Coordinates of N, CA and C in Angstrom, one line a residue:
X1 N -95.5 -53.5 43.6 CA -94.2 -53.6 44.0 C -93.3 -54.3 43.0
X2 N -93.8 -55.3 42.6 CA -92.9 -56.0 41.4 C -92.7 -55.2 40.3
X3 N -93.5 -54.1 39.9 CA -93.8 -53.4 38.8 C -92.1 -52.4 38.7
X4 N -92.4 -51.3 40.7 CA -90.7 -51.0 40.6 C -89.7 -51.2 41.0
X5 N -90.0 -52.7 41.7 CA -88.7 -53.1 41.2 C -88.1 -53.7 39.9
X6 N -88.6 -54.2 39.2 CA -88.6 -54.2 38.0 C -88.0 -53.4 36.8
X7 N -88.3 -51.5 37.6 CA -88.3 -50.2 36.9 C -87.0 -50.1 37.5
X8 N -86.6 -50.2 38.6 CA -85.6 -49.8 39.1 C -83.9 -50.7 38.8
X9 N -84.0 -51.7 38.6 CA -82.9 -52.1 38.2 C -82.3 -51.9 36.9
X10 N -83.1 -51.9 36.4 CA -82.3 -51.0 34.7 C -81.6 -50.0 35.2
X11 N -82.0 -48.8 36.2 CA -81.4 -47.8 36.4 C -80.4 -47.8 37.4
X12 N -80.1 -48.8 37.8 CA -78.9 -49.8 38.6 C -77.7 -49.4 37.3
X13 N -78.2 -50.5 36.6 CA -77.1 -50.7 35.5 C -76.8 -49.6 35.1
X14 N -77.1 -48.9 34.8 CA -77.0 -47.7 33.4 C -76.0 -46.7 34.2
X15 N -75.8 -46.7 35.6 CA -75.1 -45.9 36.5 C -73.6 -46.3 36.4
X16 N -73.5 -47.5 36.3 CA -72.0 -48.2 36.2 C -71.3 -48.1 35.1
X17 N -71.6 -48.0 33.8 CA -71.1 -47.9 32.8 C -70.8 -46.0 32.8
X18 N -71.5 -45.0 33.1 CA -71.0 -43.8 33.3 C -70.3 -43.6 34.1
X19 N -70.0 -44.6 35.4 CA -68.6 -44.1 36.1 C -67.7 -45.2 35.4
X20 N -67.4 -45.8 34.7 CA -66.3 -45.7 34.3 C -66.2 -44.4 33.1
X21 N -66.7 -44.4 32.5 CA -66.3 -43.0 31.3 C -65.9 -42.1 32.3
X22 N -66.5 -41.8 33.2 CA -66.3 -40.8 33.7 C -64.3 -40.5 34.4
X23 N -64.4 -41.9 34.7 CA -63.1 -42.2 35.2 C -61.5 -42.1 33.9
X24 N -62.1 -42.7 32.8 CA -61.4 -42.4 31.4 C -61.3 -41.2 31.2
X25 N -62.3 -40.5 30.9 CA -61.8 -38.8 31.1 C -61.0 -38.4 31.9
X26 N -61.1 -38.5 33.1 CA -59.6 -38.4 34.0 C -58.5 -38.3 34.3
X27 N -58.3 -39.8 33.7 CA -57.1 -39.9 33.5 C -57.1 -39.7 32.2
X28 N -57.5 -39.3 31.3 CA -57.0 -38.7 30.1 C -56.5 -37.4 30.1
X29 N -57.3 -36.7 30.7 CA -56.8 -35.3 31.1 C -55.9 -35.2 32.1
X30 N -55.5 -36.0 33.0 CA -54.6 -36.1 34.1 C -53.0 -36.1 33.3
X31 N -53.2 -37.2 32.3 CA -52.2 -38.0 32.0 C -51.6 -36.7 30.8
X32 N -49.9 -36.9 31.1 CA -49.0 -35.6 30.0 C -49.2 -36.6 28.6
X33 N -49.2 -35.3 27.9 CA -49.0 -35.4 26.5 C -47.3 -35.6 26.2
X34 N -47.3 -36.8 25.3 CA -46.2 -36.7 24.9 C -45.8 -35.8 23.9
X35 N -45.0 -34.9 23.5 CA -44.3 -33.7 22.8 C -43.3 -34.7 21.3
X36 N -43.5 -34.7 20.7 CA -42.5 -34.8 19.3 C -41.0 -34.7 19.5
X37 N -40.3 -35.8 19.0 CA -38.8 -35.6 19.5 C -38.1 -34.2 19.4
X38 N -38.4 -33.3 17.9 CA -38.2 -32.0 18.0 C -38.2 -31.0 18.8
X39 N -40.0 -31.3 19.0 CA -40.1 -30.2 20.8 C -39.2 -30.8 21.5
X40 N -39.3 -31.7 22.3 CA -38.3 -32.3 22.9 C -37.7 -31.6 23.3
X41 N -36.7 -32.1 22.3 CA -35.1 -31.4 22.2 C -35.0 -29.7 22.6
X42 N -36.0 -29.1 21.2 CA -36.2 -27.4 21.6 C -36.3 -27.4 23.2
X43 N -37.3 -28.3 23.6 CA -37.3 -27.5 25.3 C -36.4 -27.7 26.2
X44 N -35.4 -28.8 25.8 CA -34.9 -29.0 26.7 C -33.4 -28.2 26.1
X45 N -33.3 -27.7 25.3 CA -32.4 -26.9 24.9 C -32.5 -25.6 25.6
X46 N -33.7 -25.4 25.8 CA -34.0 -23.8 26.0 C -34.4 -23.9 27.2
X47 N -34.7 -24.7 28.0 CA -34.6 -24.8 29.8 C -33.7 -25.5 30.6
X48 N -32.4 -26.3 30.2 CA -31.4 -26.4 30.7 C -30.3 -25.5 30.7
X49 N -29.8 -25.2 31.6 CA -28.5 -24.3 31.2 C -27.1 -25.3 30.7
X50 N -26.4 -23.9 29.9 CA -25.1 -25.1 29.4 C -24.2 -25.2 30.7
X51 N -23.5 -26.1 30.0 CA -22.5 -26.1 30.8 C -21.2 -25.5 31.2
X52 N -20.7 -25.4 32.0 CA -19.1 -24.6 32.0 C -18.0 -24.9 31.0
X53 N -18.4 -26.3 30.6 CA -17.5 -26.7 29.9 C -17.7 -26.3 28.2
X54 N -19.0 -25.6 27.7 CA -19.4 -25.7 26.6 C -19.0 -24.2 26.4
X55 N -18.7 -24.3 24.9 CA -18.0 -22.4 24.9 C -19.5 -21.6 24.4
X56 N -19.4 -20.2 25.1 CA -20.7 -19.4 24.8 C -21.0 -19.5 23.6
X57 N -22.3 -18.8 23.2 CA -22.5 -19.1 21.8 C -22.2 -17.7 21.1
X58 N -21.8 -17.8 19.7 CA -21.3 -16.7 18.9 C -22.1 -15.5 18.7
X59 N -22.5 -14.6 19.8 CA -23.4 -13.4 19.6 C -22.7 -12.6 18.6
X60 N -23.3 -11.3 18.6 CA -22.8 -9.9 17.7 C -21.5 -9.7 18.4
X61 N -21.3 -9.7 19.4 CA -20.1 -8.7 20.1 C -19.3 -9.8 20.0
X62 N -19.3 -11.0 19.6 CA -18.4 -12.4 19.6 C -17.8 -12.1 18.1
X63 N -18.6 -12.0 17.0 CA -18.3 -12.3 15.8 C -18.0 -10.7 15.6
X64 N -18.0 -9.7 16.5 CA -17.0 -8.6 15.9 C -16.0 -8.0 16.5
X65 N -15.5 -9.2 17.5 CA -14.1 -9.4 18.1 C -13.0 -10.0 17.3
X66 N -13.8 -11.2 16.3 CA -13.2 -12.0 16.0 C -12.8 -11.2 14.5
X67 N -13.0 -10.2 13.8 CA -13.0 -9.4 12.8 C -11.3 -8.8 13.2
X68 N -10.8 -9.1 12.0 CA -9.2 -8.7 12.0 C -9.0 -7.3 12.1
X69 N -8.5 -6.3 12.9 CA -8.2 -5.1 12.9 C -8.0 -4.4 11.9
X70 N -8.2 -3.1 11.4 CA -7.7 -2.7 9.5 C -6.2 -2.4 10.3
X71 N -5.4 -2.4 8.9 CA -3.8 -1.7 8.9 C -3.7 -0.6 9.5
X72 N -2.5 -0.1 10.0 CA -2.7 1.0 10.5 C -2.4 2.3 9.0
X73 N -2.9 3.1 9.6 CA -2.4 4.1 8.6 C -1.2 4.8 8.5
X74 N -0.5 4.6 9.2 CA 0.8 5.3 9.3 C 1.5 3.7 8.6
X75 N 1.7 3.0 8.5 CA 2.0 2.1 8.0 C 2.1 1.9 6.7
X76 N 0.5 1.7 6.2 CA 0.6 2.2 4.9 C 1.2 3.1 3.9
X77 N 1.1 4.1 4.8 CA 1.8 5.2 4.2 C 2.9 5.3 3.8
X78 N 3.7 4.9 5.4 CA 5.1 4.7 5.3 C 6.1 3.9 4.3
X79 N 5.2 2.7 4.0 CA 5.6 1.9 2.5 C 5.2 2.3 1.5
X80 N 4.0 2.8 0.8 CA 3.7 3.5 0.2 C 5.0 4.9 -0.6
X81 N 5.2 5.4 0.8 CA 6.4 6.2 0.8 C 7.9 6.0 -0.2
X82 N 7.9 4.8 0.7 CA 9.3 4.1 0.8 C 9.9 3.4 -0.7
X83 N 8.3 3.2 -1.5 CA 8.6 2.7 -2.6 C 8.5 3.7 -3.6
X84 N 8.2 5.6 -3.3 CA 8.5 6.5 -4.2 C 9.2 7.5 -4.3
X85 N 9.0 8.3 -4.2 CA 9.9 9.7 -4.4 C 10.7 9.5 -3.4
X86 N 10.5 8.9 -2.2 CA 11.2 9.6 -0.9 C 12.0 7.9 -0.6
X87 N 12.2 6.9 -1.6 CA 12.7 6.4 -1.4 C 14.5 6.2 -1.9
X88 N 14.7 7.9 -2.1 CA 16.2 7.9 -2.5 C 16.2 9.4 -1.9
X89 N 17.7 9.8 -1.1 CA 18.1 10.5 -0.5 C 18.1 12.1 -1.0
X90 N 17.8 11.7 -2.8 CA 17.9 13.1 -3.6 C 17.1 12.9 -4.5
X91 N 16.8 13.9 -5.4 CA 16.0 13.7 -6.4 C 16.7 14.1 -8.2
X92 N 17.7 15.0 -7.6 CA 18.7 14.7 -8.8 C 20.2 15.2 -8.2
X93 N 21.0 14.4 -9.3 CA 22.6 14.4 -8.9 C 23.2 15.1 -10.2
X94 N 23.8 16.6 -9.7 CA 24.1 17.3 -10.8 C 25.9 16.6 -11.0
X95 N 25.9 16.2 -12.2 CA 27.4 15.9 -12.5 C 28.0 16.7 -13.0
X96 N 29.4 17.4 -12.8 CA 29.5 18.5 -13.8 C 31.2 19.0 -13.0
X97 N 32.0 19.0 -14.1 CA 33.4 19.4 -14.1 C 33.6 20.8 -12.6
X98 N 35.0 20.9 -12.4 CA 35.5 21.5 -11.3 C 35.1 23.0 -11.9
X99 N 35.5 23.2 -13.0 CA 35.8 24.4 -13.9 C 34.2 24.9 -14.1
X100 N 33.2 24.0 -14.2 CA 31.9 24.7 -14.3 C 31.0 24.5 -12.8
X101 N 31.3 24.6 -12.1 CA 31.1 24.4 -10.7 C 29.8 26.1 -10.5
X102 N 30.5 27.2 -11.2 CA 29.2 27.7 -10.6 C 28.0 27.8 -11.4
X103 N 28.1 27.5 -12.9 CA 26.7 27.3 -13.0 C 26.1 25.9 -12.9
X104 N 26.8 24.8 -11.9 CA 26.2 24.2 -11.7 C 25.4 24.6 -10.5
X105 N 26.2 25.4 -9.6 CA 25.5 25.8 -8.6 C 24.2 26.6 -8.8
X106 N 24.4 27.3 -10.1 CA 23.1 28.2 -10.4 C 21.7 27.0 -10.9
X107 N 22.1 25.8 -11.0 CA 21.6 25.1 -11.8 C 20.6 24.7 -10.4
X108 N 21.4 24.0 -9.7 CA 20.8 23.6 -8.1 C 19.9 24.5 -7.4
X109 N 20.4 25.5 -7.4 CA 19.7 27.1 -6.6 C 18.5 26.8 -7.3
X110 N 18.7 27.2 -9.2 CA 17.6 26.7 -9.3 C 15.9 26.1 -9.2
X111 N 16.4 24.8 -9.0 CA 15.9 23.3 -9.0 C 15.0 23.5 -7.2
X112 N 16.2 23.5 -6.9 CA 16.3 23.7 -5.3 C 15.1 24.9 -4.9
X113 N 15.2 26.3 -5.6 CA 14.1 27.4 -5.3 C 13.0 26.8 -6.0
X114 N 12.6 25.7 -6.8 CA 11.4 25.8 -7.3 C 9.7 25.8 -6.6
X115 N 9.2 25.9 -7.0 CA 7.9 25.4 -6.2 C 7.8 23.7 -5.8
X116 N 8.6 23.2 -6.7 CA 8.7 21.5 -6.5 C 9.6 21.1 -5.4
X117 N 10.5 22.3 -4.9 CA 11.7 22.0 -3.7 C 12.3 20.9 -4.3
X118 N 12.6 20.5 -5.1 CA 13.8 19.1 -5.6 C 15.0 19.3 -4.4
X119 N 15.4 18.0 -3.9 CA 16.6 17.6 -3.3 C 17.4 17.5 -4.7
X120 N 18.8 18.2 -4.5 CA 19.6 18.1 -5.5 C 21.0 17.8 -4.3
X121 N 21.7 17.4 -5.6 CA 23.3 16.6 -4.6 C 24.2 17.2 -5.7
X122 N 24.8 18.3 -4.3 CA 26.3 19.2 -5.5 C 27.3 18.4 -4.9
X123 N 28.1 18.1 -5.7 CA 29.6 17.1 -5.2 C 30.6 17.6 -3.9
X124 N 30.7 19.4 -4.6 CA 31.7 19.7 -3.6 C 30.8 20.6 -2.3
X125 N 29.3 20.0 -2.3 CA 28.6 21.0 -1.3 C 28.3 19.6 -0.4
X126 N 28.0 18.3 -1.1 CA 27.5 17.5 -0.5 C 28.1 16.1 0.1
X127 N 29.6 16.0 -0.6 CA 30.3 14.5 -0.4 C 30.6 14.7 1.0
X128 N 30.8 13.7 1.3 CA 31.6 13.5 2.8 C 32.9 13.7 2.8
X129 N 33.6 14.7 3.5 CA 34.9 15.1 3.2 C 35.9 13.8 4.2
X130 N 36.5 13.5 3.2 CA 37.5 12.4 3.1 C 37.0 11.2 2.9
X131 N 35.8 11.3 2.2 CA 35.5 10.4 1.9 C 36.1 10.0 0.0
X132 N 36.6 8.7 -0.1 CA 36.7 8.4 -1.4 C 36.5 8.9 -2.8
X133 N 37.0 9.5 -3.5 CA 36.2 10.1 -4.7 C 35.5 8.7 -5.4
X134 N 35.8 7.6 -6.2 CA 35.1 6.9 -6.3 C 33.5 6.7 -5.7
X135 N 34.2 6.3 -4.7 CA 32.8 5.8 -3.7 C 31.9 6.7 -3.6
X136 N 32.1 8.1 -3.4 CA 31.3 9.2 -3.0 C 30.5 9.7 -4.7
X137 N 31.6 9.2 -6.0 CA 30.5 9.4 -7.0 C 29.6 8.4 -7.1
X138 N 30.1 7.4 -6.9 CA 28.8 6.4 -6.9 C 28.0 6.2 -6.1
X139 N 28.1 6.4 -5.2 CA 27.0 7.0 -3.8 C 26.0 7.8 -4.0
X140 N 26.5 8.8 -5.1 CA 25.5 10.3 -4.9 C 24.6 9.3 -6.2
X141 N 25.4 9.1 -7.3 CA 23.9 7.9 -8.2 C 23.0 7.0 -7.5
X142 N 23.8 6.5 -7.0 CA 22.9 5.5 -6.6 C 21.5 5.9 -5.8
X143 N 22.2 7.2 -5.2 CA 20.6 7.9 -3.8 C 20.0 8.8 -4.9
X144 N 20.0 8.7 -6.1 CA 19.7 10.0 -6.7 C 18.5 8.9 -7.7
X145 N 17.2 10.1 -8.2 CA 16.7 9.6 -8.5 C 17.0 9.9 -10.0
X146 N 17.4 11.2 -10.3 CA 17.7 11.6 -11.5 C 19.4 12.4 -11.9
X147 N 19.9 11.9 -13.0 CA 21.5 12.3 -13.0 C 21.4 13.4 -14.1
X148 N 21.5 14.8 -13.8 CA 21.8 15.7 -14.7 C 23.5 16.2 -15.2
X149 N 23.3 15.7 -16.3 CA 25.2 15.7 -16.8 C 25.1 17.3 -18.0
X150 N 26.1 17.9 -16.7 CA 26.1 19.6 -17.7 C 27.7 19.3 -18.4
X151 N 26.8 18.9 -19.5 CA 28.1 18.7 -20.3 C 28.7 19.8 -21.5
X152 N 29.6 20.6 -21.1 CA 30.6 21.3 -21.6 C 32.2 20.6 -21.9
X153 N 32.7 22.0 -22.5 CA 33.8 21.4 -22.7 C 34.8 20.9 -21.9
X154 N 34.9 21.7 -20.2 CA 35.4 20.9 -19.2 C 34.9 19.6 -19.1
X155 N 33.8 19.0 -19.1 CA 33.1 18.3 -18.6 C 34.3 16.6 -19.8
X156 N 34.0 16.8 -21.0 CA 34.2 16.1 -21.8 C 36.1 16.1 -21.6
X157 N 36.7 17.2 -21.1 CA 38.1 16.5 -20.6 C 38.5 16.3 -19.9
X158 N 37.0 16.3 -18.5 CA 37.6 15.7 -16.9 C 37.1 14.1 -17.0
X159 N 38.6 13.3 -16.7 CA 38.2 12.0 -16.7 C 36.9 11.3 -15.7
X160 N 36.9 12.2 -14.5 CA 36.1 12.1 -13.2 C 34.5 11.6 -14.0
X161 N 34.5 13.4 -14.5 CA 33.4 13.4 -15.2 C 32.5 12.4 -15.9
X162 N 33.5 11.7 -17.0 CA 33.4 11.0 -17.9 C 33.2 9.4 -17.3
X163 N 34.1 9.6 -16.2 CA 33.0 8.1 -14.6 C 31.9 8.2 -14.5
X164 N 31.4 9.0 -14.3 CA 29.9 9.5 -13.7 C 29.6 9.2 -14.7
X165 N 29.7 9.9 -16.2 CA 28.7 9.7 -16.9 C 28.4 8.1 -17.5
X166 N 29.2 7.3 -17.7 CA 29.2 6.1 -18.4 C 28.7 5.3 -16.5
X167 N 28.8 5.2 -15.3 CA 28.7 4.6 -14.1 C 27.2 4.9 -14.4
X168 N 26.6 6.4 -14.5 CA 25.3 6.4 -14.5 C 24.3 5.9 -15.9
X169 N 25.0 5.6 -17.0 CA 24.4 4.8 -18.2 C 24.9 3.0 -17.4
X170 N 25.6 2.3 -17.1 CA 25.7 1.3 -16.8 C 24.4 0.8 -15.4
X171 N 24.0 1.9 -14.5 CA 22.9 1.7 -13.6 C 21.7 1.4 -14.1
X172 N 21.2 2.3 -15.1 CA 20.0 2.3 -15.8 C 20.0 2.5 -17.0
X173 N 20.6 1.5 -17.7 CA 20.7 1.7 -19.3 C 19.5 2.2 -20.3
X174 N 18.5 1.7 -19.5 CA 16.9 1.5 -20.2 C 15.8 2.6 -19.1
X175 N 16.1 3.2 -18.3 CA 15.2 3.9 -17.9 C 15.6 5.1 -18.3
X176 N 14.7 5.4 -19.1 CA 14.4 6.9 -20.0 C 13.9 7.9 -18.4
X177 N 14.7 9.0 -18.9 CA 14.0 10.1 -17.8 C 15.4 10.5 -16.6
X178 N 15.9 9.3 -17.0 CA 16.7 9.4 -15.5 C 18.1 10.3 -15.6
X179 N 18.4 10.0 -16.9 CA 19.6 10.8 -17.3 C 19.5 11.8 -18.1
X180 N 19.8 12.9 -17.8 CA 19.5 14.1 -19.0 C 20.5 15.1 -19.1
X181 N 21.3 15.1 -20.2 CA 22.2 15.4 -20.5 C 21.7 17.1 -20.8
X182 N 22.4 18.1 -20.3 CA 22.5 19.8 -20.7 C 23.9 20.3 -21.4
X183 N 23.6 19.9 -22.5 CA 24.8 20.4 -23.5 C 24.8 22.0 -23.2
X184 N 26.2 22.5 -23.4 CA 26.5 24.0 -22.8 C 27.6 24.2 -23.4
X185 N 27.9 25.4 -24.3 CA 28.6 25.6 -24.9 C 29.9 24.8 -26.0
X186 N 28.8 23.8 -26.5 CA 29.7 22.7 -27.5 C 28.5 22.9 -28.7
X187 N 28.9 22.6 -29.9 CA 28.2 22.4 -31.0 C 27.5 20.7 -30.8
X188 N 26.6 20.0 -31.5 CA 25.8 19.5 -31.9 C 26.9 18.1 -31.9
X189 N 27.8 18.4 -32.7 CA 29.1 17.4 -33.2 C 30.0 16.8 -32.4
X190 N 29.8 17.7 -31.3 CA 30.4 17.4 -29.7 C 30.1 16.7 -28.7
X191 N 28.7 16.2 -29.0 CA 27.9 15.6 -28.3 C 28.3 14.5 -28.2
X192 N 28.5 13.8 -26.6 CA 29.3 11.8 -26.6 C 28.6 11.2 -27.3
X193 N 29.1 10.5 -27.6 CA 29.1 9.2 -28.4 C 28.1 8.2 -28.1
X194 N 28.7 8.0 -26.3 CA 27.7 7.3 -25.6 C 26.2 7.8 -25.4
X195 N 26.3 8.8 -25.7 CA 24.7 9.5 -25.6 C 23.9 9.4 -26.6
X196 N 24.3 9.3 -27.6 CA 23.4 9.2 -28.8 C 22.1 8.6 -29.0
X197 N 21.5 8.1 -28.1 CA 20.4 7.5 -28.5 C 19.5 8.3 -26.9
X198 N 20.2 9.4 -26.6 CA 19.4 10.0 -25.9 C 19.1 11.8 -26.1
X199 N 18.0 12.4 -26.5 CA 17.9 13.8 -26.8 C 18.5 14.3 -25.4
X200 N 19.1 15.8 -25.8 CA 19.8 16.4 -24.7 C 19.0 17.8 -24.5
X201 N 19.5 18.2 -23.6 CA 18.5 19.9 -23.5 C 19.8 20.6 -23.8
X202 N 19.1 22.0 -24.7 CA 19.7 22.6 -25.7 C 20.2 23.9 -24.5
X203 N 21.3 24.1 -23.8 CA 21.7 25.0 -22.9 C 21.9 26.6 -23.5
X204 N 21.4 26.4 -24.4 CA 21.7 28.1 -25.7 C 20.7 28.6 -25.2
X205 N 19.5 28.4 -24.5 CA 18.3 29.1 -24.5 C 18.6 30.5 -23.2
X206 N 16.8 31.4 -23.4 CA 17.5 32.5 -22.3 C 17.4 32.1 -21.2
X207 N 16.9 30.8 -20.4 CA 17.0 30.2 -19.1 C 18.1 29.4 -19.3
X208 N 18.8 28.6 -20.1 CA 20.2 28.2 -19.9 C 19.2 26.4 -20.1
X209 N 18.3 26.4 -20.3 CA 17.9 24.9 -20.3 C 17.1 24.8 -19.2
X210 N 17.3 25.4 -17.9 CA 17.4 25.3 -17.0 C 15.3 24.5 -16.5
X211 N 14.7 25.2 -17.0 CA 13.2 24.9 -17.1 C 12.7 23.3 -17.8
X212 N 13.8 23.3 -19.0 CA 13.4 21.8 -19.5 C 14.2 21.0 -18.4
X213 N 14.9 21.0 -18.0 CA 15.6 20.3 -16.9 C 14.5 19.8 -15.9
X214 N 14.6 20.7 -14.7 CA 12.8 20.2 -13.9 C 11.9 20.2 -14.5
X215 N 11.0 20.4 -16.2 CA 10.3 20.0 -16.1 C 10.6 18.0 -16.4
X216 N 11.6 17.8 -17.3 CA 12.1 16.3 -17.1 C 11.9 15.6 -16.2
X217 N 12.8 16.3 -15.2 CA 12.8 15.6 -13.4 C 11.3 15.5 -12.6
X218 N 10.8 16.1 -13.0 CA 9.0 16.3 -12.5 C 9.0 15.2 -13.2
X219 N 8.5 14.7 -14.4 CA 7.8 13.5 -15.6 C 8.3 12.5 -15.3
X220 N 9.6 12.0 -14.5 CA 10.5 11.3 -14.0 C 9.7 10.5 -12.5
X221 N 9.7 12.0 -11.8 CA 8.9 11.4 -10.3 C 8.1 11.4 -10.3
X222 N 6.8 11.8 -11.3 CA 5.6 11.5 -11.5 C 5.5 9.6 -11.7
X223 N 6.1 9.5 -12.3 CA 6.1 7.9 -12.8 C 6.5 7.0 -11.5
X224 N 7.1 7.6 -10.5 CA 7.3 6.4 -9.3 C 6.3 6.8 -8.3
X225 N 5.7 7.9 -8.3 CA 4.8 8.4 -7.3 C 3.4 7.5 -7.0

C-alpha cells in the first residue's frame, strides 16, 4: 500500500500544471488580435459609412461632369467668319466717272457672273438715295474689301472721282492688293501721279483687263480667308 501511494501522488501533480496550459491556450485563442494602426484605419474606413455631411467621393461620372463643355460650333465659325471675307458688305467697290458708267457696269456683271460670285458695289445701283455724296463714297470703301479705279479720261476730270481715289490711298496706304487701278483708254503718261508706285491693269487687252481684275481680287481674299 505504501508502494501506491507513493506511485500515485506524482500523478496528482503532473495533472495541475496541464490545466493551467490548458487554460492559456484559451484564452489565447479567445482573446482578439490586435490589427496595425493601418488595418485599423482601412477597416474602419471601409465599414463605416460617411457622413451626410462629407461630399461623395470623385467617381468617373463625377470627374466627367466636371470637364468644361467644347465651344460650340456655330460659334466658332461665326467669328472665324467675321474676321474674313464676309466681314465687309462687298468684295469690291468699282470707282468710276458718270460718263463711263456702262462699262463699269460691264465690269460688275462681270465680276458678279463669275464662278467666284464677288459682291461688287456700283454707285448709282447701290447708294442710298438721298443719301450724301460724300458719305455714301466713303461708306462704299470702307465696306469694300477691294477698290477697283477704272481710270479713263472721264475719270481723271471728275473731281468726285479723284475723292475716291486719293480717300481710298489715305485708308490703306500699304496694303498691296486692295487697290487696282484699270487704265482705259489713256497712254502710259496719263497715269496719276498718285499711283505710281502701284502697277495698273492694262485695259487694251481683248477682255478689257477684265480677267486680271478678279484674278487680283481673288489673291486679295485669299490672304484674309
Amino acid at each position: 500500500m505504501a508502494s501506491s501511494s507513493s506511485f500515485s501522488a506524482p500523478r496528482s501533480r503532473s495533472k495541475k500544471p496541464l490545466g493551467k496550459m490548458a487554460d492559456w491556450f484559451r484564452q489565447a485563442l479567445s482573446k482578439p488580435r490586435k490589427l496595425p494602426d493601418s488595418a485599423e484605419s482601412t477597416s474602419r474606413d471601409v465599414s463605416q459609412p460617411s457622413s451626410r455631411d462629407d461630399p461623395p467621393p470623385l467617381g468617373l461620372s463625377s470627374a466627367l461632369s466636371r470637364t468644361p463643355s467644347p465651344t460650340h460650333v456655330g460659334a466658332s465659325s461665326s467669328s472665324s467668319s467675321s474676321s474674313g471675307r464676309w466681314s465687309k458688305d462687298y468684295d469690291v467697290c468699282v470707282c468710276h466717272s458718270e460718263e463711263d458708267l456702262e462699262a463699269a457696269q460691264e465690269l460688275v456683271s462681270y465680276l458678279e457672273g463669275s464662278t467666284a460670285s464677288l459682291r461688287c458695289f456700283l454707285q448709282l445701283r447701290d447708294a442710298t438715295p438721298g443719301g450724301a455724296i460724300v458719305s455714301e463714297l466713303c461708306q462704299a470703301l470702307s465696306s469694300s474689301h477691294c477698290r477697283v479705279l477704272l481710270i479713263t479720261p472721264g475719270f481723271l476730270q471728275d473731281p468726285w472721282c479723284r475723292y475716291q481715289m486719293l480717300q481710298a490711298l489715305s485708308e490703306a496706304p500699304g496694303a498691296e492688293g486692295r487697290t487696282i487701278p484699270l487704265m482705259s483708254g489713256l497712254t502710259r503718261a496719263a497715269y496719276p501721279a498718285e499711283l505710281r508706285f502701284m502697277y495698273f491693269v492694262d485695259g487694251r487687252g481683248p477682255d478689257r483687263g477684265f480677267r486680271q481684275v478678279k484674278e487680283a481680287v481673288m489673291r486679295y481674299l485669299q490672304t484674309i480667308s
